[in-house]
């Protein structure tokens, strides 16, 4: 008597926002996400698959569930051995925004990791990224501190860890 077993199905779940990122199977180049809304593929039994996640736009890749192993080749590699059907989840999310505001009678700049704020500015950073804010008062102004509760290392330098979208305010007054 012959015993037949159906080929396992790999389901790749990338969440509801198909524009947040995509996953590419290194074996066969199948792309999950984006315009491919059918995120299921059949493979031969015991096939080893490597999936790589790529965030798009202002999104970031946060991690995997359902992988046999995870490696950091591109920061996002997931290995799956398909003896049976499996579901793998790739989690993408928007990068948190850091907004810098200024108030007071004076003026100055706030600079950080590729950011140079004049009046008000906002930029996106990766979750858990350390951002070091440095204030530079204009010649006729002085820096009078940070208004929001932020862990500052000294008066003119402030360090924040991007745990989510946040806002900080620098206070400048005339001399």
XYZ file of N, CA and C in Angstrom:
525
model
N 0.830 -1.184 0.000
C 0.000 0.000 0.000
C 0.876 1.248 0.000
N 0.590 2.119 -0.896
C 1.345 3.378 -0.986
C 0.729 4.405 -0.049
N 1.594 5.138 0.631
C 1.142 6.229 1.500
C 1.594 7.532 0.863
N 0.627 8.385 0.631
C 0.932 9.669 0.022
C 0.739 10.769 1.057
N 1.637 11.706 1.072
C 1.544 12.835 1.983
C 1.528 14.102 1.149
N 0.608 14.989 1.467
C 0.523 16.251 0.746
C 1.728 17.125 1.066
N 2.161 17.902 0.088
C 3.253 18.837 0.330
C 2.829 19.878 1.359
N 3.747 20.243 2.246
C 3.404 21.241 3.260
C 3.216 22.631 2.638
N 2.375 23.400 3.300
C 2.089 24.773 2.884
C 2.789 25.719 3.865
N 3.511 26.690 3.324
C 4.102 27.747 4.135
C 3.220 28.974 3.984
N 2.709 29.450 5.124
C 1.923 30.678 5.149
C 2.778 31.755 5.793
N 2.912 32.879 5.116
C 3.687 34.002 5.642
C 2.718 35.139 5.932
N 2.593 35.484 7.213
C 1.691 36.548 7.661
C 2.522 37.805 7.860
N 2.203 38.864 7.108
C 2.929 40.126 7.261
C 2.059 41.216 7.878
N 0.905 40.841 8.388
C 0.017 41.821 9.015
C -0.928 42.439 8.007
N -1.668 43.436 8.465
C -2.709 44.047 7.639
C -2.192 45.082 6.650
N -1.053 45.709 6.942
C -0.527 46.754 6.069
C 0.463 46.138 5.085
N -0.018 45.814 3.882
C 0.837 45.162 2.895
C 1.926 46.097 2.371
N 1.827 47.382 2.650
C 2.843 48.339 2.216
C 3.933 48.539 3.262
N 3.807 47.926 4.441
C 4.798 48.101 5.512
C 6.077 47.345 5.220
N 5.979 46.234 4.527
C 7.168 45.442 4.227
C 6.815 44.227 3.412
N 7.853 43.487 3.063
C 7.633 42.255 2.328
C 8.651 41.227 2.778
N 8.360 39.977 2.468
C 9.233 38.862 2.814
C 9.567 38.137 1.519
N 10.853 37.855 1.326
C 11.302 37.157 0.122
C 11.842 35.796 0.525
N 11.360 34.741 -0.166
C 11.903 33.392 0.030
C 13.140 33.279 -0.849
N 14.278 33.014 -0.229
C 15.532 32.933 -0.975
C 15.542 31.740 -1.940
N 14.739 30.710 -1.650
C 14.599 29.572 -2.542
C 13.394 29.835 -3.443
N 13.634 30.206 -4.664
C 12.546 30.435 -5.607
C 12.179 31.896 -5.776
N 12.656 32.766 -4.893
C 12.401 34.196 -5.033
C 10.957 34.608 -4.890
N 10.156 33.816 -4.186
C 8.750 34.163 -3.991
C 8.679 35.359 -3.049
N 7.888 36.352 -3.416
C 7.713 37.552 -2.598
C 6.353 37.484 -1.924
N 6.365 37.604 -0.614
C 5.134 37.634 0.167
C 4.916 39.072 0.618
N 3.708 39.575 0.409
C 3.412 40.952 0.777
C 3.384 41.817 -0.459
N 3.228 43.115 -0.235
C 3.135 44.022 -1.374
C 1.941 43.671 -2.223
N 2.181 43.448 -3.520
C 1.054 43.146 -4.414
C 0.611 41.692 -4.327
N 1.439 40.822 -3.705
C 1.065 39.416 -3.547
C 0.258 39.267 -2.267
N -1.063 39.163 -2.409
C -1.908 39.017 -1.222
C -2.137 37.553 -0.870
N -1.740 36.632 -1.755
C -1.823 35.212 -1.444
C -0.481 34.806 -0.832
N -0.395 34.833 0.467
C 0.870 34.585 1.154
C 1.039 33.129 1.548
N 0.681 32.222 0.635
C 0.819 30.786 0.881
C 1.517 30.149 -0.314
N 2.429 29.224 -0.002
C 3.133 28.489 -1.061
C 3.319 27.051 -0.627
N 3.245 26.151 -1.606
C 3.463 24.728 -1.356
C 4.919 24.396 -1.667
N 5.537 23.598 -0.791
C 6.930 23.175 -0.977
C 7.013 21.665 -0.823
N 8.084 21.089 -1.332
C 8.326 19.667 -1.119
C 8.564 19.410 0.368
N 8.229 18.217 0.808
C 8.432 17.833 2.212
C 9.906 17.959 2.562
N 10.161 18.456 3.772
C 11.503 18.644 4.335
C 12.352 19.685 3.601
N 11.714 20.569 2.885
C 12.446 21.666 2.250
C 12.848 22.680 3.320
N 14.074 23.138 3.239
C 14.557 24.203 4.132
C 14.421 25.526 3.379
N 13.731 26.453 3.994
C 13.455 27.749 3.371
C 14.094 28.845 4.222
N 14.705 29.816 3.561
C 15.198 31.006 4.249
C 14.365 32.188 3.770
N 13.773 32.874 4.708
C 12.955 34.046 4.415
C 13.702 35.285 4.893
N 13.644 36.347 4.113
C 14.271 37.604 4.512
C 13.211 38.696 4.453
N 13.095 39.459 5.551
C 12.104 40.530 5.652
C 12.742 41.866 5.285
N 11.992 42.661 4.545
C 12.439 43.997 4.138
C 11.339 44.998 4.474
N 11.655 45.948 5.333
C 10.698 47.013 5.652
C 10.663 48.001 4.491
N 9.525 48.656 4.324
C 9.358 49.643 3.258
C 9.051 51.011 3.864
N 9.491 52.036 3.172
C 9.159 53.407 3.569
C 9.601 53.737 4.985
N 8.710 54.316 5.754
C 9.001 54.722 7.132
C 8.627 53.633 8.134
N 8.730 52.393 7.713
C 8.420 51.267 8.584
C 9.698 50.555 8.990
N 9.587 49.712 9.994
C 10.729 48.923 10.438
C 10.280 47.489 10.665
N 11.225 46.584 10.563
C 10.967 45.179 10.831
C 11.268 44.928 12.304
N 10.305 44.328 13.033
C 10.458 44.132 14.480
C 10.761 42.699 14.892
N 10.524 41.725 14.031
C 10.852 40.363 14.422
C 9.958 39.312 13.789
N 10.299 38.066 14.116
C 9.636 36.882 13.578
C 8.992 36.063 14.690
N 7.971 35.304 14.328
C 7.493 34.185 15.137
C 7.274 33.015 14.180
N 7.483 31.809 14.678
C 7.249 30.606 13.889
C 8.454 30.085 13.128
N 9.609 30.702 13.291
C 10.817 30.266 12.576
C 11.476 29.103 13.309
N 12.153 28.237 12.559
C 12.980 27.201 13.159
C 14.211 27.851 13.783
N 14.763 28.862 13.084
C 15.921 29.620 13.580
C 15.878 31.009 12.965
N 16.476 31.974 13.657
C 16.566 33.344 13.160
C 18.030 33.740 13.152
N 18.471 34.314 12.040
C 19.853 34.796 11.960
C 19.847 36.256 11.537
N 21.011 36.839 11.572
C 21.104 38.272 11.362
C 21.861 38.629 10.092
N 21.726 37.812 9.045
C 22.459 38.098 7.806
C 22.143 39.497 7.296
N 20.902 39.778 7.154
C 20.447 41.095 6.737
C 19.695 41.738 7.892
N 19.819 41.163 9.072
C 19.052 41.645 10.204
C 17.669 41.035 10.267
N 17.310 40.245 9.260
C 15.935 39.770 9.200
C 15.777 38.372 8.623
N 16.701 37.478 8.776
C 16.601 36.154 8.144
C 15.926 35.130 9.057
N 15.002 34.370 8.485
C 14.240 33.348 9.202
C 14.394 32.034 8.443
N 14.783 30.985 9.151
C 14.894 29.660 8.533
C 13.714 28.810 8.962
N 13.159 28.079 8.009
C 12.015 27.212 8.278
C 12.262 25.869 7.612
N 12.067 24.792 8.362
C 12.147 23.448 7.809
C 10.726 22.921 7.713
N 10.311 22.574 6.508
C 8.910 22.237 6.267
C 8.662 20.736 6.228
N 8.554 20.130 7.392
C 8.128 18.745 7.449
C 6.595 18.686 7.436
N 5.980 19.746 7.967
C 4.525 19.927 7.959
C 4.231 21.377 7.580
N 2.975 21.669 7.341
C 2.583 23.050 7.039
C 2.874 23.946 8.236
N 3.317 25.179 7.965
C 3.669 26.120 9.026
C 3.228 27.517 8.656
N 3.028 28.319 9.713
C 2.771 29.742 9.543
C 3.904 30.502 10.204
N 4.441 31.445 9.482
C 5.503 32.308 9.981
C 4.961 33.736 9.949
N 5.224 34.487 11.022
C 4.747 35.868 11.106
C 5.943 36.811 11.090
N 5.914 37.767 10.167
C 6.911 38.844 10.111
C 6.215 40.113 10.601
N 6.760 40.711 11.660
C 6.103 41.890 12.242
C 6.784 43.172 11.762
N 5.978 44.022 11.128
C 6.412 45.340 10.676
C 5.590 46.393 11.405
N 6.167 47.552 11.624
C 5.440 48.646 12.271
C 6.047 49.969 11.824
N 5.267 51.045 11.900
C 5.832 52.359 11.584
C 6.935 52.714 12.582
N 8.005 53.344 12.090
C 9.059 53.827 12.987
C 8.469 54.919 13.869
N 8.876 54.967 15.152
C 8.378 56.033 16.013
C 8.961 57.396 15.604
N 8.177 58.429 15.812
C 8.569 59.791 15.457
C 9.042 60.543 16.689
N 10.138 61.260 16.550
C 10.622 62.174 17.579
C 10.366 63.583 17.078
N 9.565 64.332 17.832
C 9.249 65.717 17.485
C 9.996 66.635 18.441
N 10.686 67.613 17.884
C 11.422 68.592 18.676
C 10.674 69.916 18.577
N 10.297 70.454 19.722
C 9.636 71.758 19.783
C 10.549 72.729 20.526
N 10.319 73.996 20.283
C 11.062 75.020 21.018
C 10.086 76.055 21.537
N 10.431 76.609 22.698
C 9.627 77.692 23.230
C 10.532 78.669 23.954
N 9.954 79.804 24.329
C 10.696 80.847 25.028
C 10.908 82.060 24.144
N 11.565 83.078 24.716
C 11.790 84.330 23.996
C 13.044 84.288 23.131
N 13.894 83.297 23.327
C 15.143 83.189 22.578
C 15.038 82.215 21.424
N 16.198 81.893 20.852
C 16.211 80.977 19.718
C 17.479 80.137 19.737
N 17.463 79.096 18.961
C 18.605 78.200 18.872
C 18.235 76.967 18.075
N 19.175 76.039 18.006
C 18.967 74.814 17.248
C 19.088 73.607 18.166
N 18.444 72.537 17.756
C 18.607 71.238 18.403
C 19.106 70.296 17.318
N 20.242 69.636 17.570
C 20.796 68.716 16.587
C 20.863 67.311 17.179
N 20.719 66.330 16.316
C 20.759 64.911 16.729
C 20.966 64.055 15.506
N 21.531 62.879 15.677
C 21.672 61.841 14.647
C 21.074 62.226 13.284
N 21.733 63.071 12.538
C 21.260 63.429 11.206
C 20.121 64.423 11.186
N 19.865 65.085 12.273
C 18.748 66.011 12.393
C 19.287 67.364 12.837
N 18.837 68.429 12.205
C 19.228 69.785 12.595
C 17.973 70.628 12.553
N 17.405 70.900 13.733
C 16.110 71.569 13.816
C 16.255 73.075 13.938
N 15.551 73.753 13.083
C 15.404 75.197 13.212
C 14.260 75.448 14.175
N 13.062 75.696 13.667
C 11.905 75.993 14.511
C 11.357 74.717 15.169
N 10.594 73.959 14.427
C 10.045 72.692 14.905
C 10.369 71.646 13.859
N 10.692 70.459 14.298
C 10.938 69.412 13.310
C 10.582 68.059 13.905
N 10.449 67.116 13.018
C 10.144 65.744 13.436
C 10.843 64.801 12.472
N 11.302 63.691 13.010
C 11.895 62.664 12.162
C 11.654 61.308 12.790
N 11.814 60.277 11.993
C 11.559 58.918 12.456
C 12.878 58.216 12.762
N 12.860 57.441 13.829
C 14.008 56.631 14.234
C 13.520 55.210 14.470
N 14.458 54.278 14.561
C 14.095 52.898 14.867
C 13.717 52.755 16.334
N 12.825 51.825 16.625
C 12.472 51.504 18.007
C 13.740 51.094 18.751
N 13.886 51.574 19.961
C 15.033 51.317 20.843
C 16.314 52.017 20.401
N 16.241 52.859 19.377
C 17.429 53.607 18.957
C 17.705 54.722 19.962
N 18.985 54.894 20.310
C 19.395 55.980 21.202
C 19.622 57.225 20.361
N 18.992 58.324 20.758
C 19.135 59.595 20.062
C 19.716 60.598 21.060
N 20.808 61.225 20.686
C 21.442 62.213 21.560
C 21.145 63.592 20.998
N 20.403 64.375 21.779
C 20.008 65.719 21.388
C 20.985 66.720 21.989
N 21.467 67.636 21.168
C 22.371 68.679 21.642
C 21.778 70.023 21.261
N 21.753 70.956 22.203
C 21.221 72.292 21.916
C 22.359 73.251 21.606
N 22.081 74.162 20.690
C 23.041 75.199 20.313
C 22.280 76.528 20.325
N 22.380 77.276 21.434
C 21.667 78.564 21.479
C 22.288 79.566 20.499
N 21.453 80.438 19.948
C 21.967 81.529 19.127
C 22.714 82.508 20.027
N 23.510 83.413 19.449
C 24.390 84.311 20.208
C 23.651 85.160 21.251
N 22.443 85.574 20.937
C 21.689 86.439 21.861
C 20.789 85.651 22.813
N 20.929 84.344 22.848
C 20.024 83.502 23.639
C 20.782 82.564 24.566
N 20.059 82.026 25.511
C 20.598 81.002 26.404
C 19.605 79.831 26.420
N 20.120 78.664 26.688
C 19.274 77.480 26.805
C 18.867 77.338 28.259
N 17.568 77.261 28.515
C 17.053 77.189 29.881
C 16.476 75.829 30.252
N 16.793 74.799 29.492
C 16.402 73.451 29.894
C 15.373 72.805 28.993
N 15.167 71.535 29.314
C 14.187 70.717 28.596
C 12.875 70.790 29.343
N 11.774 70.999 28.621
C 10.468 71.146 29.260
C 9.860 69.793 29.584
N 9.984 68.834 28.704
C 9.421 67.494 28.949
C 10.338 66.701 29.869
N 9.788 65.686 30.515
C 10.589 64.828 31.386
C 11.428 63.895 30.521
N 12.663 64.276 30.305
C 13.571 63.517 29.451
C 14.836 63.244 30.253
N 15.397 62.059 30.098
C 16.622 61.709 30.830
C 17.807 62.436 30.207
N 18.222 63.539 30.799
C 19.306 64.344 30.248
C 20.616 64.037 30.956
N 21.706 63.984 30.173
C 23.012 63.708 30.760
C 23.634 64.966 31.331
N 23.348 66.121 30.763
C 23.735 67.406 31.331
C 22.829 68.462 30.729
N 23.065 69.701 31.043
C 22.130 70.742 30.627
C 21.944 70.827 29.110
N 23.018 70.765 28.338
C 22.897 70.982 26.895
C 22.749 69.703 26.078
N 22.933 68.548 26.697
C 22.842 67.281 25.966
C 21.781 66.412 26.633
N 20.955 65.810 25.802
C 19.884 64.962 26.326
C 19.846 63.675 25.513
N 19.724 62.559 26.171
C 19.703 61.266 25.510
C 18.320 60.640 25.678
N 17.733 60.204 24.574
C 16.439 59.522 24.628
C 16.546 58.185 23.906
N 15.793 57.218 24.380
C 15.669 55.917 23.719
C 14.268 55.880 23.114
N 14.201 55.615 21.833
C 12.925 55.658 21.123
C 12.093 54.413 21.446
N 11.298 54.515 22.488
C 10.402 53.435 22.868
C 9.055 53.564 22.188
N 8.843 54.644 21.510
C 7.595 54.944 20.827
C 7.662 56.396 20.394
N 6.613 56.863 19.744
C 6.572 58.247 19.308
C 6.648 59.153 20.526
N 7.508 60.185 20.443
C 7.666 61.086 21.584
C 7.944 62.498 21.112
N 7.795 63.422 22.049
C 8.008 64.831 21.779
C 8.834 65.412 22.916
N 9.807 66.254 22.576
C 10.581 66.972 23.582
C 10.590 68.446 23.211
N 10.709 69.288 24.229
C 10.706 70.725 24.011
C 11.920 71.353 24.663
N 12.650 72.148 23.871
C 13.816 72.878 24.369
C 13.385 74.330 24.613
N 13.810 74.857 25.763
C 13.431 76.227 26.111
C 14.636 77.155 25.962
N 14.479 78.153 25.065
C 15.498 79.164 24.827
C 14.939 80.526 25.227
N 15.715 81.314 25.951
C 15.295 82.685 26.309
C 16.402 83.654 25.933
N 16.000 84.909 25.742
C 16.980 85.946 25.436
C 17.878 86.149 26.642
N 19.130 86.542 26.380
C 20.084 86.827 27.467
C 19.699 88.105 28.147
